[in-house]
């Protein structure tokens, strides 16, 4: 949930003027319609439309609502989320629903609305969260490789960096949904029937206690890690609100976003890994020769955390710090495009 570089100063400045713009806008609407093509004096159309809730017919004819941008910064993150969810859904459906049906004739289609979805949501969420921090790492590697900060990042990396806030907010939304879905597990009728069946089987086997120490610890730990991860994601989302981030200076904002962000990523990855526990090595988990979804879900976040851990090693960290303070590798001097960053 990083701050968009464009949010840095202007928004703060603009917001102060928002009230008087609203008043101006309302004033203007009560006046004569501007001629076709005439520019609204002193006000940008974007501001005029963002400020107040009005009916469409109240706008001057010169304003073409259909031509206005519709959440331009959200297009890429939403598309990415849709693709990731589709891939995760197909993968989980094949493994958890189709495989038991094809192999054993077992009808597990009831799993689709909650159990399958509750794998798709966290998988997409944690991947989006990793994608928030991956471009920063790529940028750091690029700077280390080039030995300067005065040369332009590739366009795709700049575009990616500019939508980190949106990616983070979507990750948070999906994580919240995942938490709600998870907490709904015991409410389901299927779960109650399963519980009754387990109890019956236990009596049949004349077993007094079903307590499995390992399983108890696994669940206590991974649920706790999940709750902590979600709590920190909530803090991150709050700190990215303009009204909050405007009260922080750039250093404070970076500190909150980086420290809390990586902590959240670490907690969520640990949550998924502890959930997996020993399933890594159980052969029966590899149905149709495919790994369980939590392994795939953890792969990218684990990579991001690993590379970050390497980058904070003193030798690299100091070098990066010097580069970011303007130092250049001697061979680079004169070659850099100083205007670009
Ligand atoms: C209140 C907070 C949370 C609770 C109660 C919770 C609970 C759970 C539960 C019950 C599962 C097992 C799902 C199953 O049996 O199918 C699970 C798995 C998982 N959770 Fe969470 N979780 C929480 C927060 C999070 C957060 C914040 C993330 C990361 C964004 C996350 C990522 C995952 C992942 C990746 C899995 C593995 C899913 C898979 O099998 O593919 N969880 N969580």
XYZ file of C-alpha atoms and ligand atoms in Angstrom:
384
model
C 0.000 0.000 0.000
C 2.759 2.335 -0.990
C 2.115 5.985 -1.624
C 1.939 7.008 -5.211
C 4.838 9.402 -5.873
C 2.298 11.784 -7.367
C 0.452 11.847 -4.052
C 3.456 13.405 -2.409
C 2.673 17.055 -2.157
C 0.000 18.102 -4.584
C -2.913 16.181 -3.154
C -2.302 17.575 0.236
C -2.265 21.033 -1.247
C -5.294 20.416 -3.426
C -7.367 18.966 -0.630
C -7.190 22.172 1.337
C -8.804 23.906 -1.566
C -11.425 21.276 -2.106
C -14.125 22.989 -0.079
C -13.822 26.241 -1.860
C -13.777 24.393 -5.190
C -17.037 22.696 -4.278
C -18.593 26.001 -3.529
C -17.241 27.438 -6.751
C -18.495 24.457 -8.698
C -21.972 24.807 -7.290
C -21.905 28.498 -8.017
C -20.854 27.848 -11.570
C -23.637 25.357 -12.156
C -26.222 27.941 -11.293
C -24.785 30.236 -13.953
C -25.006 30.278 -17.718
C -23.990 27.048 -19.532
C -20.504 27.404 -21.030
C -20.325 27.197 -24.806
C -19.276 23.920 -26.430
C -15.500 23.540 -26.118
C -15.240 26.433 -23.655
C -12.902 25.652 -20.781
C -14.292 25.984 -17.267
C -12.415 28.930 -15.872
C -10.150 28.315 -12.879
C -11.375 24.785 -12.221
C -10.312 21.518 -13.701
C -13.198 19.328 -14.796
C -11.781 16.492 -12.755
C -11.984 18.488 -9.566
C -15.430 19.777 -10.373
C -16.761 16.274 -10.777
C -14.885 14.684 -7.916
C -16.103 17.140 -5.335
C -19.879 16.786 -5.161
C -22.551 14.156 -5.683
C -24.912 15.451 -8.366
C -27.357 14.095 -10.894
C -26.072 13.664 -14.421
C -28.487 16.235 -15.857
C -27.114 18.903 -13.518
C -23.741 18.996 -15.246
C -23.006 21.567 -17.945
C -23.433 20.118 -21.440
C -19.744 20.754 -22.107
C -18.816 18.001 -19.694
C -18.877 14.580 -21.312
C -19.170 12.144 -18.452
C -18.541 9.105 -20.631
C -15.158 10.525 -21.648
C -13.991 10.904 -18.064
C -11.467 8.384 -16.804
C -12.972 5.618 -14.678
C -10.534 4.530 -11.963
C -7.543 4.436 -14.364
C -5.095 3.309 -11.662
C -7.263 0.327 -10.796
C -7.438 -1.236 -14.267
C -4.173 -3.156 -14.112
C -4.510 -4.334 -10.468
C -8.102 -5.472 -11.051
C -7.177 -7.362 -14.214
C -4.270 -8.977 -12.421
C -6.502 -9.963 -9.530
C -9.079 -11.465 -11.905
C -6.414 -13.517 -13.715
C -4.850 -14.758 -10.470
C -8.241 -15.693 -9.050
C -9.192 -17.552 -12.223
C -5.931 -19.536 -12.208
C -6.245 -20.312 -8.490
C -9.874 -21.347 -8.932
C -9.188 -23.726 -11.805
C -6.218 -25.258 -9.962
C -8.136 -25.763 -6.716
C -11.237 -27.007 -8.489
C -9.219 -29.623 -10.363
C -7.462 -30.832 -7.226
C -10.177 -30.601 -4.569
C -13.363 -31.279 -6.544
C -12.674 -32.937 -9.879
C -9.958 -35.317 -8.744
C -12.075 -37.014 -5.993
C -14.981 -37.210 -8.470
C -12.956 -38.743 -11.284
C -10.810 -41.035 -9.112
C -13.339 -42.197 -6.471
C -16.739 -41.002 -7.743
C -16.945 -38.770 -4.649
C -19.276 -35.798 -4.988
C -17.405 -32.847 -3.445
C -19.052 -30.123 -5.484
C -20.468 -28.627 -2.271
C -16.911 -27.380 -1.604
C -17.033 -24.810 -4.391
C -18.850 -21.907 -2.650
C -16.766 -21.827 0.528
C -13.851 -24.252 0.694
C -12.574 -23.745 -2.845
C -13.175 -20.006 -2.694
C -11.364 -19.868 0.626
C -8.236 -21.152 -1.062
C -8.598 -18.842 -4.039
C -8.957 -15.739 -1.838
C -5.849 -16.142 0.353
C -3.739 -17.394 -2.547
C -4.593 -14.316 -4.621
C -4.273 -12.038 -1.613
C -0.800 -13.157 -0.618
C 0.373 -13.071 -4.241
C -0.882 -9.493 -4.646
C 0.834 -8.588 -1.384
C 4.099 -10.025 -2.679
C 3.599 -8.053 -5.895
C 3.485 -4.866 -3.822
C 7.033 -5.433 -2.596
C 8.553 -7.155 -5.615
C 9.007 -4.003 -7.750
C 10.882 -2.265 -4.898
C 13.242 -5.201 -4.774
C 13.705 -5.240 -8.540
C 14.386 -1.496 -8.440
C 17.019 -1.999 -5.715
C 18.697 -4.788 -7.701
C 18.691 -2.602 -10.790
C 20.275 0.284 -8.904
C 22.930 -2.016 -7.469
C 23.633 -3.415 -10.916
C 23.815 -0.003 -12.573
C 25.673 1.617 -9.663
C 23.613 4.782 -9.922
C 20.186 6.114 -9.127
C 20.304 8.613 -11.974
C 19.063 6.365 -14.687
C 15.528 5.651 -15.620
C 13.720 2.473 -14.613
C 12.068 0.541 -17.419
C 8.555 1.822 -18.152
C 6.903 -1.424 -17.032
C 8.626 -1.134 -13.649
C 7.547 2.485 -13.239
C 3.960 1.563 -14.132
C 4.066 -1.348 -11.726
C 5.431 0.840 -8.918
C 2.710 3.402 -9.455
C -0.066 0.870 -8.716
C 1.385 -0.645 -5.539
C -1.174 1.087 -3.350
C -4.048 -0.407 -5.348
C -2.452 -3.872 -5.298
C -2.065 -3.634 -1.525
C -5.642 -2.528 -0.975
C -6.951 -5.394 -3.098
C -4.744 -7.811 -1.139
C -6.246 -6.444 2.069
C -9.807 -6.791 0.769
C -9.243 -10.424 -0.208
C -7.517 -11.163 3.113
C -10.542 -9.772 4.994
C -12.876 -11.946 2.926
C -10.623 -14.938 3.575
C -10.751 -14.297 7.336
C -14.563 -14.056 7.290
C -14.872 -17.228 5.187
C -12.470 -19.045 7.516
C -14.354 -18.017 10.624
C -17.587 -19.258 9.029
C -16.287 -22.844 8.783
C -17.927 -24.182 11.959
C -21.302 -22.665 10.962
C -21.648 -24.870 7.897
C -24.006 -27.831 7.894
C -21.404 -29.945 6.053
C -18.964 -29.309 8.878
C -21.535 -30.308 11.523
C -22.266 -33.582 9.710
C -18.545 -34.267 9.422
C -18.090 -33.584 13.130
C -20.921 -36.014 13.980
C -19.432 -38.646 11.688
C -15.990 -38.257 13.258
C -17.522 -38.573 16.730
C -19.386 -41.730 15.665
C -16.232 -43.263 14.174
C -14.364 -42.409 17.344
C -16.930 -44.275 19.441
C -16.758 -47.225 17.047
C -12.978 -47.324 17.477
C -13.473 -47.034 21.242
C -11.210 -44.010 21.353
C -11.722 -41.789 24.378
C -9.934 -38.682 23.219
C -9.470 -37.370 19.709
C -6.875 -34.820 20.855
C -3.832 -34.670 18.544
C -1.207 -32.464 20.164
C 0.582 -31.677 16.909
C -2.592 -30.592 15.169
C -3.693 -28.463 18.095
C -0.423 -26.523 18.096
C -0.433 -26.174 14.321
C -3.876 -24.606 14.314
C -3.318 -22.339 17.326
C -0.165 -20.976 15.720
C -1.379 -20.495 12.162
C -4.655 -18.867 13.182
C -2.788 -16.518 15.498
C -0.290 -15.615 12.749
C -3.180 -15.014 10.327
C -4.940 -12.690 12.749
C -1.722 -10.746 13.401
C -1.052 -10.515 9.660
C -4.542 -9.233 8.992
C -4.253 -6.693 11.820
C -1.066 -5.269 10.339
C -2.580 -5.189 6.869
C -5.445 -3.160 8.347
C -2.935 -0.677 9.811
C -1.222 -0.426 6.435
C -4.515 0.198 4.674
C -5.404 2.908 7.186
C -2.004 4.570 6.840
C -2.476 4.753 3.084
C -5.635 6.875 3.439
C -4.832 10.406 2.229
C -6.170 11.926 5.464
C -3.676 9.821 7.475
C -0.721 9.765 5.091
C -0.900 13.556 4.739
C -0.092 13.891 8.433
C 3.130 11.872 7.991
C 6.291 13.090 6.366
C 7.829 11.008 3.586
C 10.288 9.285 5.923
C 7.593 8.334 8.430
C 5.349 7.089 5.656
C 8.125 4.978 4.114
C 9.054 3.612 7.521
C 5.445 2.583 8.300
C 4.842 1.107 4.866
C 8.144 -0.771 4.650
C 8.421 -2.085 8.190
C 4.769 -2.970 8.607
C 4.497 -4.159 5.026
C 7.331 -6.663 5.246
C 6.150 -7.732 8.712
C 2.680 -8.423 7.303
C 4.150 -10.360 4.382
C 6.307 -12.371 6.767
C 3.419 -13.147 9.128
C 1.064 -14.135 6.302
C 3.693 -16.376 4.697
C 4.440 -17.974 8.060
C 0.682 -18.409 8.550
C 0.356 -20.321 5.294
C 3.514 -22.364 5.933
C 2.415 -23.388 9.419
C -1.005 -24.228 7.981
C 0.839 -26.562 5.615
C 2.957 -28.000 8.492
C 4.006 -31.501 7.368
C 1.841 -31.598 4.264
C 4.956 -30.704 2.269
C 6.232 -34.218 2.568
C 2.992 -36.212 2.530
C 2.736 -37.954 -0.819
C -1.079 -38.100 -0.699
C -1.136 -34.273 -0.893
C 0.314 -34.389 -4.401
C -2.867 -35.387 -6.191
C -2.476 -35.775 -9.942
C 1.217 -34.954 -9.349
C 0.358 -31.359 -8.416
C 1.642 -29.672 -5.249
C -0.868 -28.415 -2.648
C -2.018 -24.853 -3.263
C -0.354 -23.450 -0.147
C 3.070 -24.350 -1.576
C 2.345 -22.400 -4.735
C 0.797 -19.558 -2.710
C 3.919 -19.248 -0.551
C 6.443 -19.441 -3.370
C 6.462 -15.810 -4.539
C 6.179 -14.237 -1.044
C 8.978 -16.489 0.194
C 11.173 -15.429 -2.731
C 10.470 -11.744 -2.066
C 11.307 -12.161 1.619
C 14.450 -14.109 0.808
C 15.811 -11.515 -1.617
C 14.886 -8.753 0.839
C 16.821 -10.582 3.549
C 19.847 -10.652 1.236
C 19.449 -6.956 0.402
C 19.433 -5.896 4.065
C 22.801 -7.561 4.624
C 25.167 -4.740 5.658
C 27.449 -4.928 2.609
C 24.567 -4.519 0.137
C 22.465 -2.261 2.331
C 25.294 0.270 2.760
C 26.035 0.259 -0.955
C 22.377 0.799 -1.809
C 22.138 3.562 0.743
C 25.110 5.353 -0.812
C 23.648 4.983 -4.288
C 20.348 6.401 -3.058
C 22.186 9.352 -1.575
C 23.655 10.178 -4.968
C 26.883 8.160 -5.070
C 27.749 6.717 -8.484
C 30.114 3.947 -9.479
C 33.090 5.757 -11.132
C 32.593 3.973 -14.453
C 28.969 5.233 -14.532
C 29.755 8.930 -14.161
C 28.750 10.943 -17.192
C 26.714 8.075 -18.618
C 23.636 8.555 -16.447
C 20.528 10.299 -17.482
C 20.401 12.714 -14.543
C 16.967 14.061 -15.351
C 15.162 10.790 -15.137
C 14.824 10.162 -11.384
C -8.168 -13.526 10.842
C -7.215 -13.896 10.027
C -7.086 -15.233 9.357
C -7.685 -16.440 9.627
C -8.679 -16.763 10.720
C -7.198 -17.388 8.655
C -7.563 -18.710 8.586
C -7.121 -19.620 7.658
C -7.581 -20.960 7.545
C -8.662 -21.590 8.413
C -6.900 -21.525 6.522
C -7.055 -22.964 6.027
C -8.042 -22.935 4.896
C -8.465 -24.290 4.470
O -8.530 -25.178 5.290
O -8.771 -24.450 3.298
C -5.988 -20.551 5.999
C -5.127 -20.769 4.959
C -4.409 -19.775 4.343
N -4.373 -18.454 4.691
Fe -5.333 -17.612 6.252
N -6.336 -16.749 7.802
C -6.242 -15.435 8.196
C -5.491 -14.442 7.610
C -4.743 -14.618 6.482
C -4.031 -13.563 5.807
C -4.000 -12.091 6.246
C -3.414 -14.122 4.733
C -2.538 -13.480 3.688
C -2.915 -12.570 2.896
C -3.731 -15.528 4.725
C -3.264 -16.449 3.800
C -3.551 -17.791 3.814
C -3.017 -18.742 2.851
C -2.077 -18.411 1.680
C -3.553 -19.991 3.186
C -3.288 -21.325 2.464
C -4.443 -21.540 1.502
C -4.225 -22.760 0.663
O -4.384 -23.871 1.154
O -3.927 -22.600 -0.518
N -4.544 -15.796 5.801
N -6.145 -19.391 6.698
